[in-house]
Coordinates of C-alpha atoms in Angstrom, one line a residue:
M1 CA -234.9 107.2 -142.8
S2 CA -234.7 103.7 -144.8
G3 CA -231.5 101.9 -144.1
V4 CA -230.8 103.7 -140.9
N5 CA -229.8 101.6 -137.9
A6 CA -230.6 103.6 -134.9
R7 CA -229.5 102.1 -131.5
H8 CA -231.0 103.7 -128.3
V9 CA -229.4 103.4 -124.9
L10 CA -231.6 103.9 -121.6
V11 CA -229.7 104.3 -118.6
L12 CA -231.1 102.8 -115.5
P13 CA -230.0 103.0 -111.6
D14 CA -230.0 99.2 -111.0
R15 CA -230.6 95.9 -112.6
D16 CA -234.0 95.3 -111.4
A17 CA -235.1 98.6 -113.1
A18 CA -233.0 97.6 -116.4
E19 CA -234.9 94.2 -116.5
E20 CA -238.3 95.7 -116.0
V21 CA -237.7 98.5 -118.7
A22 CA -236.5 95.6 -121.0
Q23 CA -239.7 93.7 -120.6
D24 CA -241.7 96.9 -120.8
L25 CA -240.0 97.8 -124.0
T26 CA -240.8 94.5 -125.7
D27 CA -244.4 94.6 -124.5
R28 CA -245.3 98.1 -125.3
F29 CA -243.4 98.4 -128.8
G30 CA -243.4 94.8 -129.9
L31 CA -239.8 94.7 -130.5
A32 CA -238.6 92.0 -132.8
E33 CA -235.3 91.6 -130.8
E34 CA -234.8 91.5 -127.1
P35 CA -233.1 94.5 -125.6
H36 CA -229.5 93.8 -124.3
L37 CA -228.7 94.6 -120.7
V38 CA -225.3 95.9 -120.0
R39 CA -223.6 96.7 -116.5
D40 CA -221.9 99.9 -116.7
A41 CA -219.6 100.6 -113.7
L42 CA -219.1 104.2 -112.7
A43 CA -215.4 105.4 -113.4
G44 CA -213.1 104.2 -110.8
E45 CA -215.6 102.1 -108.8
D46 CA -215.4 98.4 -108.4
D47 CA -218.4 98.0 -106.2
A48 CA -221.5 96.3 -107.9
E49 CA -223.6 98.8 -105.8
D50 CA -222.1 102.0 -107.8
A51 CA -223.0 100.5 -111.4
Q52 CA -225.6 101.8 -113.6
W53 CA -227.3 99.4 -116.2
L54 CA -227.8 100.0 -119.8
V55 CA -230.6 98.7 -121.9
V56 CA -229.7 98.8 -125.5
V57 CA -232.4 98.6 -128.1
E58 CA -231.6 98.1 -131.9
D59 CA -234.1 100.1 -134.0
P60 CA -233.2 99.0 -137.4
D61 CA -236.1 100.8 -139.0
A62 CA -235.7 104.1 -136.7
R63 CA -239.3 103.5 -135.7
L64 CA -239.2 104.2 -132.1
D65 CA -239.9 107.5 -130.7
P66 CA -237.0 108.7 -128.4
A67 CA -239.5 110.9 -126.3
A68 CA -241.4 107.7 -125.4
L69 CA -238.3 105.7 -124.7
D70 CA -237.1 108.5 -122.5
G71 CA -240.6 108.7 -120.7
L72 CA -240.4 104.9 -120.1
A73 CA -236.6 105.2 -118.6
A74 CA -237.9 108.2 -116.5
E75 CA -240.8 106.0 -114.9
H76 CA -238.0 104.1 -113.5
E77 CA -235.7 106.8 -112.5
G78 CA -233.5 106.7 -115.7
W79 CA -233.2 108.5 -119.0
L80 CA -232.3 108.1 -122.7
E81 CA -228.9 108.7 -123.5
A82 CA -228.5 111.2 -126.1
P83 CA -227.0 109.9 -129.4

């Protein structure tokens, strides 16, 4: 899969979970680049309590296992978004 720039998006229920997952990703998978955290407000909601957090992981060599990423997200009540 040379030349493929994969991007994985993990959806988490809150900022604390997203920050913990981002740290776990870096520790477990030895990422060259820090994951990006993005607040994702639910449609029609302005309240910060009604926001999910996304952890965006760049995977330029497509070496990360989606099942492992989904499992990590699930440990924090989240999931891996389908491509």
